[in-house]
mmCIF file of C-alpha atoms in Angstrom:
data_model
loop_
_atom_site.group_PDB
_atom_site.id
_atom_site.type_symbol
_atom_site.label_atom_id
_atom_site.label_comp_id
_atom_site.label_asym_id
_atom_site.label_seq_id
_atom_site.Cartn_x
_atom_site.Cartn_y
_atom_site.Cartn_z
ATOM 1 C CA MET A 1 126.790 109.880 136.637
ATOM 2 C CA LEU A 2 123.610 107.911 135.797
ATOM 3 C CA ALA A 3 125.531 104.707 136.965
ATOM 4 C CA ALA A 4 126.563 106.372 140.313
ATOM 5 C CA THR A 5 122.921 107.423 140.935
ATOM 6 C CA ALA A 6 121.565 104.082 140.055
ATOM 7 C CA ASN A 7 124.345 102.223 141.835
ATOM 8 C CA LYS A 8 124.973 100.068 138.847
ATOM 9 C CA GLY A 9 128.783 99.837 138.830
ATOM 10 C CA ALA A 10 129.080 96.161 138.112
ATOM 11 C CA GLU A 11 126.470 96.208 135.177
ATOM 12 C CA VAL A 12 128.399 99.037 133.523
ATOM 13 C CA THR A 13 131.799 97.402 133.930
ATOM 14 C CA ALA A 14 130.400 94.264 132.261
ATOM 15 C CA ALA A 15 128.856 96.375 129.547
ATOM 16 C CA VAL A 16 132.068 97.989 128.695
ATOM 17 C CA LEU A 17 133.928 94.768 128.349
ATOM 18 C CA ALA A 18 131.141 92.971 126.417
ATOM 19 C CA ALA A 19 130.568 95.900 124.125
ATOM 20 C CA SER A 20 134.348 96.367 123.163
ATOM 21 C CA GLN A 21 134.446 92.703 122.387
ATOM 22 C CA ASP A 22 131.352 92.695 120.345
ATOM 23 C CA GLY A 23 132.724 95.641 118.349
ATOM 24 C CA ILE A 24 135.613 93.555 117.212
ATOM 25 C CA THR A 25 133.443 90.598 116.501
ATOM 26 C CA LEU A 26 131.172 92.792 114.459
ATOM 27 C CA VAL A 27 134.140 94.162 112.585
ATOM 28 C CA ILE A 28 135.593 90.783 111.764
ATOM 29 C CA GLY A 29 132.300 89.575 110.455
ATOM 30 C CA LEU A 30 132.190 92.695 108.207
ATOM 31 C CA ALA A 31 135.711 92.551 107.047
ATOM 32 C CA GLY A 32 135.387 89.619 104.529
ATOM 33 C CA LEU A 33 132.231 91.165 103.129
ATOM 34 C CA MET A 34 133.746 94.580 102.804
ATOM 35 C CA ALA A 35 136.698 93.166 101.003
ATOM 36 C CA PHE A 36 134.503 91.023 98.754
ATOM 37 C CA TRP A 37 131.999 93.780 97.721
ATOM 38 C CA ALA A 38 134.611 96.303 97.345
ATOM 39 C CA GLY A 39 136.419 94.001 94.921
ATOM 40 C CA LEU A 40 133.346 93.474 92.904
ATOM 41 C CA MET A 41 132.573 97.254 92.814
ATOM 42 C CA GLU A 42 136.121 97.821 91.537
ATOM 43 C CA ILE A 43 135.362 95.743 88.542
ATOM 44 C CA ALA A 44 132.068 97.281 88.148
ATOM 45 C CA GLU A 45 133.633 100.646 88.056
ATOM 46 C CA ALA A 46 136.553 99.792 85.796
ATOM 47 C CA SER A 47 134.273 98.280 83.289
ATOM 48 C CA GLY A 48 131.922 101.231 83.158
ATOM 49 C CA LEU A 49 128.909 99.315 84.605
ATOM 50 C CA THR A 50 128.261 101.718 87.441
ATOM 51 C CA LYS A 51 128.044 104.593 84.905
ATOM 52 C CA VAL A 52 125.475 102.708 82.726
ATOM 53 C CA LEU A 53 123.414 102.211 85.969
ATOM 54 C CA ALA A 54 123.795 105.844 86.875
ATOM 55 C CA GLY A 55 122.596 106.859 83.490
ATOM 56 C CA LEU A 56 119.453 104.788 83.699
ATOM 57 C CA LEU A 57 118.167 106.497 86.905
ATOM 58 C CA ARG A 58 119.457 109.966 86.158
ATOM 59 C CA PRO A 59 116.072 111.630 86.057
ATOM 60 C CA ILE A 60 115.483 110.718 89.623
ATOM 61 C CA THR A 61 118.987 110.990 91.003
ATOM 62 C CA SER A 62 119.968 114.273 89.451
ATOM 63 C CA ARG A 63 117.235 115.915 91.499
ATOM 64 C CA LEU A 64 118.220 114.165 94.767
ATOM 65 C CA PHE A 65 121.799 114.777 94.215
ATOM 66 C CA PRO A 66 122.273 117.975 92.182
ATOM 67 C CA ASP A 67 125.936 118.465 93.042
ATOM 68 C CA ILE A 68 127.118 115.035 91.813
ATOM 69 C CA PRO A 69 128.328 115.183 88.117
ATOM 70 C CA PRO A 70 125.902 112.963 86.085
ATOM 71 C CA ASP A 71 128.410 110.369 85.103
ATOM 72 C CA HIS A 72 130.538 110.188 88.323
ATOM 73 C CA GLU A 73 131.101 106.907 89.816
ATOM 74 C CA ALA A 74 129.541 107.994 93.080
ATOM 75 C CA MET A 75 126.154 108.031 91.465
ATOM 76 C CA GLY A 76 126.417 104.275 90.440
ATOM 77 C CA ALA A 77 127.623 103.383 93.931
ATOM 78 C CA ILE A 78 124.786 105.220 95.489
ATOM 79 C CA ILE A 79 122.228 103.350 93.217
ATOM 80 C CA LEU A 80 123.759 99.894 94.033
ATOM 81 C CA SER A 81 123.755 100.592 97.677
ATOM 82 C CA MET A 82 120.132 101.603 97.630
ATOM 83 C CA ALA A 83 119.182 98.613 95.513
ATOM 84 C CA ALA A 84 120.772 96.348 98.033
ATOM 85 C CA ASN A 85 118.725 98.032 100.911
ATOM 86 C CA ILE A 86 115.454 97.771 98.960
ATOM 87 C CA LEU A 87 115.953 94.049 98.044
ATOM 88 C CA GLY A 88 116.856 93.446 101.690
ATOM 89 C CA ILE A 89 120.333 92.058 100.927
ATOM 90 C CA GLY A 90 121.513 93.550 104.156
ATOM 91 C CA ASN A 91 124.961 92.015 104.204
ATOM 92 C CA ALA A 92 125.760 93.801 100.938
ATOM 93 C CA ALA A 93 124.131 97.111 101.951
ATOM 94 C CA THR A 94 126.844 98.261 104.436
ATOM 95 C CA PRO A 95 129.858 97.540 102.123
ATOM 96 C CA LEU A 96 128.162 99.233 99.131
ATOM 97 C CA GLY A 97 127.065 102.198 101.226
ATOM 98 C CA ILE A 98 130.599 102.736 102.506
ATOM 99 C CA ARG A 99 131.950 102.462 98.962
ATOM 100 C CA ALA A 100 129.496 105.109 97.837
ATOM 101 C CA MET A 101 130.654 107.433 100.736
ATOM 102 C CA GLU A 102 134.161 106.943 99.540
ATOM 103 C CA LYS A 103 133.156 108.074 96.125
ATOM 104 C CA LEU A 104 131.434 111.066 97.523
ATOM 105 C CA GLU A 105 134.518 111.926 99.454
ATOM 106 C CA GLU A 106 136.450 112.260 96.244
ATOM 107 C CA LEU A 107 134.105 115.217 95.519
ATOM 108 C CA ASN A 108 134.596 116.701 98.909
ATOM 109 C CA ASN A 109 136.574 120.013 98.936
ATOM 110 C CA ASN A 110 136.302 120.244 102.576
ATOM 111 C CA PRO A 111 137.659 116.961 104.265
ATOM 112 C CA GLY A 112 136.212 116.242 107.636
ATOM 113 C CA THR A 113 132.948 118.045 106.895
ATOM 114 C CA ALA A 114 129.979 116.161 105.300
ATOM 115 C CA THR A 115 128.918 117.375 101.848
ATOM 116 C CA ASP A 116 125.202 117.961 100.680
ATOM 117 C CA SER A 117 125.167 114.697 98.826
ATOM 118 C CA MET A 118 126.505 112.719 101.767
ATOM 119 C CA CYS A 119 123.799 114.134 104.014
ATOM 120 C CA THR A 120 121.154 113.276 101.592
ATOM 121 C CA PHE A 121 122.436 109.821 100.987
ATOM 122 C CA VAL A 122 122.752 108.938 104.734
ATOM 123 C CA ALA A 123 119.342 110.499 105.397
ATOM 124 C CA ILE A 124 117.677 108.320 102.847
ATOM 125 C CA THR A 125 119.559 105.175 104.002
ATOM 126 C CA THR A 126 118.841 105.714 107.672
ATOM 127 C CA SER A 127 115.155 106.090 106.831
ATOM 128 C CA SER A 128 115.073 102.465 105.638
ATOM 129 C CA LEU A 129 114.083 101.365 102.111
ATOM 130 C CA THR A 130 113.282 97.744 103.045
ATOM 131 C CA ILE A 131 110.018 96.522 101.208
ATOM 132 C CA ILE A 132 109.523 93.112 102.726
ATOM 133 C CA PRO A 133 110.884 92.733 106.304
ATOM 134 C CA VAL A 134 111.782 89.114 105.833
ATOM 135 C CA THR A 135 113.629 88.738 109.211
ATOM 136 C CA VAL A 136 110.801 90.102 111.247
ATOM 137 C CA ILE A 137 108.208 87.900 109.373
ATOM 138 C CA GLY A 138 110.401 84.863 110.000
ATOM 139 C CA MET A 139 110.618 85.732 113.860
ATOM 140 C CA ARG A 140 106.800 86.190 114.045
ATOM 141 C CA LEU A 141 106.232 82.876 112.267
ATOM 142 C CA ALA A 142 108.765 81.275 114.751
ATOM 143 C CA ALA A 143 106.647 82.856 117.662
ATOM 144 C CA GLY A 144 103.609 81.030 116.483
ATOM 145 C CA SER A 145 101.819 83.962 114.737
ATOM 146 C CA ALA A 146 98.506 83.137 112.906
ATOM 147 C CA ALA A 147 99.272 85.881 110.431
ATOM 148 C CA PRO A 148 102.958 86.781 110.391
ATOM 149 C CA ALA A 149 102.845 88.710 107.039
ATOM 150 C CA ASP A 150 100.047 90.992 108.184
ATOM 151 C CA ILE A 151 102.645 93.452 109.158
ATOM 152 C CA ILE A 152 103.551 94.208 105.523
ATOM 153 C CA PRO A 153 101.018 96.925 104.775
ATOM 154 C CA PRO A 154 101.744 99.014 107.962
ATOM 155 C CA THR A 155 105.351 98.483 107.578
ATOM 156 C CA LEU A 156 105.255 99.904 104.007
ATOM 157 C CA ILE A 157 103.270 102.907 105.213
ATOM 158 C CA ALA A 158 105.820 103.521 108.059
ATOM 159 C CA THR A 159 108.805 103.046 105.833
ATOM 160 C CA GLY A 160 107.328 105.242 103.027
ATOM 161 C CA ALA A 161 106.517 108.012 105.637
ATOM 162 C CA SER A 162 109.921 108.088 107.225
ATOM 163 C CA THR A 163 111.633 108.076 103.721
ATOM 164 C CA LEU A 164 109.431 110.817 102.511
ATOM 165 C CA ALA A 165 110.088 112.869 105.601
ATOM 166 C CA ALA A 166 113.927 112.407 105.228
ATOM 167 C CA VAL A 167 113.923 113.526 101.559
ATOM 168 C CA ILE A 168 111.477 116.569 102.256
ATOM 169 C CA ILE A 169 113.513 117.758 105.405
ATOM 170 C CA ASP A 170 116.633 117.290 103.478
ATOM 171 C CA LEU A 171 115.438 119.310 100.516
ATOM 172 C CA MET A 172 114.071 122.191 102.756
ATOM 173 C CA TRP A 173 117.204 122.199 104.645
ATOM 174 C CA ARG A 174 119.239 122.537 101.403
ATOM 175 C CA LYS A 175 116.978 125.350 100.144
ATOM 176 C CA LEU A 176 117.099 127.261 103.376
ATOM 177 C CA GLY A 177 120.981 126.967 103.426
ATOM 178 C CA GLN A 178 121.161 128.559 99.919
ATOM 179 C CA HIS A 179 118.883 131.443 100.836
ATOM 180 C CA SER A 180 120.925 132.461 103.907
ATOM 181 C CA GLY A 181 124.049 131.770 101.962
ATOM 182 C CA GLY A 182 125.517 129.795 104.875
ATOM 183 C CA GLN A 183 126.927 126.344 105.025
ATOM 184 C CA GLU A 184 123.906 124.793 106.695
ATOM 185 C CA MET B 1 102.278 81.801 104.149
ATOM 186 C CA THR B 2 105.432 79.765 104.161
ATOM 187 C CA VAL B 3 105.170 79.563 100.433
ATOM 188 C CA PHE B 4 105.217 83.427 100.163
ATOM 189 C CA LEU B 5 108.177 83.483 102.652
ATOM 190 C CA GLN B 6 110.099 80.937 100.709
ATOM 191 C CA ALA B 7 109.459 82.901 97.485
ATOM 192 C CA MET B 8 110.865 86.094 99.206
ATOM 193 C CA GLU B 9 113.810 84.260 100.519
ATOM 194 C CA SER B 10 114.507 82.778 97.138
ATOM 195 C CA ILE B 11 114.553 86.339 95.565
ATOM 196 C CA GLY B 12 117.047 87.304 98.101
ATOM 197 C CA SER B 13 119.177 84.231 97.883
ATOM 198 C CA TRP B 14 119.313 84.592 93.927
ATOM 199 C CA ALA B 15 119.986 88.197 93.833
ATOM 200 C CA ILE B 16 123.492 87.783 95.074
ATOM 201 C CA PRO B 17 124.532 85.000 92.782
ATOM 202 C CA ALA B 18 123.094 86.829 89.887
ATOM 203 C CA VAL B 19 125.142 89.905 90.702
ATOM 204 C CA VAL B 20 128.283 88.024 91.536
ATOM 205 C CA LEU B 21 128.150 86.194 88.170
ATOM 206 C CA PHE B 22 127.160 89.287 86.157
ATOM 207 C CA ILE B 23 129.792 91.830 87.235
ATOM 208 C CA PRO B 24 132.901 89.730 86.556
ATOM 209 C CA LEU B 25 131.284 88.535 83.223
ATOM 210 C CA TRP B 26 130.697 92.092 82.189
ATOM 211 C CA GLY B 27 134.168 93.051 83.171
ATOM 212 C CA LEU B 28 135.666 90.183 81.040
ATOM 213 C CA ILE B 29 133.508 91.441 78.022
ATOM 214 C CA LYS B 30 134.831 94.797 78.362
ATOM 215 C CA GLY B 31 138.344 93.521 78.529
ATOM 216 C CA ILE B 32 139.081 94.235 82.127
ATOM 217 C CA LYS B 33 141.846 92.323 84.042
ATOM 218 C CA VAL B 34 139.148 91.026 86.515
ATOM 219 C CA TYR B 35 141.265 89.327 89.059
ATOM 220 C CA GLU B 36 143.874 92.136 89.432
ATOM 221 C CA VAL B 37 141.126 94.714 89.693
ATOM 222 C CA PHE B 38 139.190 92.736 92.235
ATOM 223 C CA ILE B 39 142.241 92.430 94.500
ATOM 224 C CA GLU B 40 142.867 96.215 94.229
ATOM 225 C CA GLY B 41 139.373 96.831 95.381
ATOM 226 C CA ALA B 42 139.283 94.212 98.116
ATOM 227 C CA LYS B 43 142.491 95.941 99.591
ATOM 228 C CA LYS B 44 140.495 99.110 99.808
ATOM 229 C CA GLY B 45 137.532 97.370 101.345
ATOM 230 C CA LEU B 46 139.742 95.964 104.097
ATOM 231 C CA ALA B 47 141.270 99.476 104.691
ATOM 232 C CA ALA B 48 137.833 100.872 105.017
ATOM 233 C CA THR B 49 136.983 98.181 107.618
ATOM 234 C CA LEU B 50 139.999 99.293 109.640
ATOM 235 C CA ARG B 51 138.971 102.855 109.451
ATOM 236 C CA ILE B 52 135.461 102.321 110.761
ATOM 237 C CA THR B 53 136.611 100.129 113.855
ATOM 238 C CA PRO B 54 137.422 102.815 116.192
ATOM 239 C CA TYR B 55 134.181 104.589 115.563
ATOM 240 C CA LEU B 56 132.186 101.409 115.802
ATOM 241 C CA ILE B 57 133.649 100.437 119.249
ATOM 242 C CA ALA B 58 133.179 104.090 120.629
ATOM 243 C CA MET B 59 129.552 104.029 119.668
ATOM 244 C CA LEU B 60 128.851 100.379 120.884
ATOM 245 C CA VAL B 61 130.397 101.048 124.280
ATOM 246 C CA SER B 62 128.557 104.376 124.810
ATOM 247 C CA ILE B 63 125.088 102.753 123.995
ATOM 248 C CA ARG B 64 125.755 99.751 126.193
ATOM 249 C CA VAL B 65 126.934 101.679 129.185
ATOM 250 C CA PHE B 66 123.909 103.986 128.823
ATOM 251 C CA ASN B 67 121.567 100.924 128.833
ATOM 252 C CA ALA B 68 123.388 99.178 131.695
ATOM 253 C CA ALA B 69 123.397 102.358 133.817
ATOM 254 C CA GLY B 70 119.456 102.331 133.440
ATOM 255 C CA GLY B 71 119.151 105.198 130.952
ATOM 256 C CA LEU B 72 116.625 103.266 128.825
ATOM 257 C CA ASP B 73 114.490 102.586 131.937
ATOM 258 C CA ILE B 74 114.413 106.078 133.041
ATOM 259 C CA LEU B 75 113.430 107.269 129.570
ATOM 260 C CA THR B 76 110.767 104.689 129.237
ATOM 261 C CA GLU B 77 109.206 105.753 132.569
ATOM 262 C CA ALA B 78 109.291 109.382 131.563
ATOM 263 C CA LEU B 79 107.364 108.514 128.314
ATOM 264 C CA ALA B 80 104.797 106.484 130.232
ATOM 265 C CA PRO B 81 102.169 109.277 130.345
ATOM 266 C CA ILE B 82 102.340 109.894 126.706
ATOM 267 C CA SER B 83 102.076 106.208 125.798
ATOM 268 C CA LYS B 84 98.909 105.985 127.912
ATOM 269 C CA ARG B 85 97.266 108.836 126.385
ATOM 270 C CA LEU B 86 97.920 107.562 122.855
ATOM 271 C CA ALA B 87 97.007 103.972 123.666
ATOM 272 C CA ILE B 88 100.456 102.569 122.759
ATOM 273 C CA PRO B 89 101.154 99.350 124.763
ATOM 274 C CA GLN B 90 103.739 100.046 127.408
ATOM 275 C CA ALA B 91 105.906 97.158 126.283
ATOM 276 C CA VAL B 92 106.675 98.848 122.904
ATOM 277 C CA ILE B 93 108.001 102.081 124.261
ATOM 278 C CA PRO B 94 111.573 100.833 125.016
ATOM 279 C CA MET B 95 111.483 99.510 121.322
ATOM 280 C CA PHE B 96 111.056 103.148 119.965
ATOM 281 C CA LEU B 97 113.962 104.220 122.216
ATOM 282 C CA ILE B 98 116.398 101.521 121.267
ATOM 283 C CA ARG B 99 115.589 101.011 117.450
ATOM 284 C CA PRO B 100 117.712 104.120 116.374
ATOM 285 C CA LEU B 101 120.624 103.180 118.612
ATOM 286 C CA SER B 102 121.219 99.366 118.384
ATOM 287 C CA GLY B 103 120.088 96.952 115.667
ATOM 288 C CA SER B 104 120.897 93.828 117.645
ATOM 289 C CA GLY B 105 119.398 95.291 120.821
ATOM 290 C CA ALA B 106 116.049 96.032 119.056
ATOM 291 C CA LEU B 107 116.016 92.600 117.450
ATOM 292 C CA ALA B 108 116.439 91.038 120.900
ATOM 293 C CA MET B 109 113.774 93.141 122.309
ATOM 294 C CA LEU B 110 111.284 92.368 119.583
ATOM 295 C CA GLY B 111 112.109 88.583 120.324
ATOM 296 C CA ASP B 112 111.334 89.260 123.952
ATOM 297 C CA ILE B 113 108.063 91.133 123.237
ATOM 298 C CA LEU B 114 106.742 88.423 120.822
ATOM 299 C CA LYS B 115 107.389 85.857 123.518
ATOM 300 C CA THR B 116 105.967 87.654 126.432
ATOM 301 C CA GLN B 117 103.199 89.518 124.713
ATOM 302 C CA GLY B 118 102.631 87.123 121.766
ATOM 303 C CA PRO B 119 102.996 87.927 118.041
ATOM 304 C CA ASP B 120 99.210 88.664 117.411
ATOM 305 C CA THR B 121 98.780 91.079 120.094
ATOM 306 C CA LEU B 122 98.783 94.948 119.359
ATOM 307 C CA ALA B 123 102.241 95.187 121.290
ATOM 308 C CA GLY B 124 103.656 92.376 119.262
ATOM 309 C CA PHE B 125 102.262 93.847 115.913
ATOM 310 C CA MET B 126 103.479 97.315 116.635
ATOM 311 C CA ALA B 127 107.046 96.082 117.872
ATOM 312 C CA SER B 128 107.366 94.076 114.604
ATOM 313 C CA VAL B 129 106.424 97.050 112.362
ATOM 314 C CA VAL B 130 108.728 99.356 114.218
ATOM 315 C CA GLN B 131 111.578 96.782 113.755
ATOM 316 C CA GLY B 132 110.849 96.206 110.023
ATOM 317 C CA SER B 133 110.227 99.896 108.983
ATOM 318 C CA THR B 134 113.299 101.778 110.265
ATOM 319 C CA GLU B 135 117.084 101.495 110.101
ATOM 320 C CA THR B 136 119.594 101.714 112.987
ATOM 321 C CA THR B 137 120.184 105.357 112.349
ATOM 322 C CA LEU B 138 123.221 105.770 114.624
ATOM 323 C CA TYR B 139 124.969 102.491 113.188
ATOM 324 C CA VAL B 140 124.545 103.910 109.673
ATOM 325 C CA LEU B 141 125.822 107.342 110.721
ATOM 326 C CA THR B 142 128.858 105.959 112.536
ATOM 327 C CA VAL B 143 129.865 103.439 109.849
ATOM 328 C CA TYR B 144 129.247 105.614 106.749
ATOM 329 C CA PHE B 145 130.806 108.859 108.034
ATOM 330 C CA GLY B 146 133.479 106.927 109.961
ATOM 331 C CA ALA B 147 134.672 105.388 106.659
ATOM 332 C CA VAL B 148 135.514 108.778 105.282
ATOM 333 C CA ASN B 149 136.647 110.215 108.628
ATOM 334 C CA VAL B 150 133.956 112.784 108.574
ATOM 335 C CA PHE B 151 133.220 114.213 112.036
ATOM 336 C CA ARG B 152 131.050 117.218 111.083
ATOM 337 C CA VAL B 153 128.037 115.357 109.937
ATOM 338 C CA ARG B 154 125.944 118.584 109.685
ATOM 339 C CA ARG B 155 122.172 117.941 109.290
ATOM 340 C CA SER B 156 122.453 114.115 108.888
ATOM 341 C CA LEU B 157 121.792 113.193 112.562
ATOM 342 C CA THR B 158 118.825 115.686 112.961
ATOM 343 C CA ILE B 159 117.108 114.458 109.677
ATOM 344 C CA GLY B 160 117.759 110.756 110.702
ATOM 345 C CA LEU B 161 116.139 111.056 113.978
ATOM 346 C CA TRP B 162 113.195 113.224 112.714
ATOM 347 C CA ALA B 163 112.664 110.533 109.980
ATOM 348 C CA ASP B 164 112.686 107.876 112.646
ATOM 349 C CA LEU B 165 110.146 109.931 114.667
ATOM 350 C CA VAL B 166 107.884 110.253 111.578
ATOM 351 C CA GLY B 167 108.260 106.574 110.878
ATOM 352 C CA PHE B 168 107.192 105.718 114.440
ATOM 353 C CA VAL B 169 104.157 107.952 114.441
ATOM 354 C CA ALA B 170 103.156 106.388 111.104
ATOM 355 C CA ALA B 171 103.751 102.937 112.458
ATOM 356 C CA VAL B 172 101.471 103.603 115.514
ATOM 357 C CA CYS B 173 98.700 105.163 113.288
ATOM 358 C CA ALA B 174 98.944 102.281 110.704
ATOM 359 C CA CYS B 175 99.071 99.540 113.364
ATOM 360 C CA SER B 176 95.788 100.900 115.096
ATOM 361 C CA TRP B 177 94.240 100.933 111.672
ATOM 362 C CA PHE B 178 95.419 97.487 110.421
ATOM 363 C CA PHE B 179 95.445 95.586 113.651
ATOM 364 C CA LYS B 180 92.683 92.856 113.886
ATOM 365 C CA GLY B 181 93.097 91.681 117.472
#
């Protein structure tokens, strides 16, 4: 509809073709990483490593994810995914995050609908956990900035504010849902 | 500066080798058949990739068509009075709109702003902070929920977008505070 009013048929046609192809390129790029990190995670789970990790951070995680059993593998997967995000290892973050979602799905009694823990995990992930935005600093340096890293303090404030907002809104939503006795 | 960047990069580049060595080693110590278990996991990883593909393509095409049809321009124009009142540089407005939708789109836009406005202007500074401080909400939602075939995402989208908005407001405030133009 928008296209018709703006008379942009050719642009839209090109966008459809390019976007579908880019989708496949993106997935092919991701496939190898997905296989690799999932393989590594399988070892970490079989050897009990994820449980050890989960135990270390239990005081924090048990509050954020009250409905995951403390030594369930989902907990360890969530922690590893968040660690990859914080350290800025972007190419490991997505495979590890998906792995965590699969473990959370094992606890889901209602397939097709997100559980509370899934909502919390996704909310925290989308709010971004990156501490040092290496890519952006590199781009600024390349663009000839006199002080490329000056963005770190405001970036930390913005990241902190959005993550805090995500956690607080999520907690409130959970509490309200419990009071009304409903699903949401 | 470059020393600091190199230090950050080397932390990033050593984190993966450390993890990649440590996990199989731990597995060996615990008596796990490391190779067999790895293959089992890798199969699951590939299956998950295939599961998310349709979701990813649907999302990418919708966003690109929206942009190509001029949706972004119309929204940017609609927001112009607000940006003027809050003293946000006009060039940064499309950045706020595209950041939750497309990671590569936002990165391209940041590159463009850095080039046309300069990295040390308020516009360049603010766009950098916006890029660095939030995630591509829609991509995370699509891929994470797509992997487990969850369609009813409940509060996730709402929280994700609200968190983005809070992040943007914080970015604008912090940038005005820290920016030494």
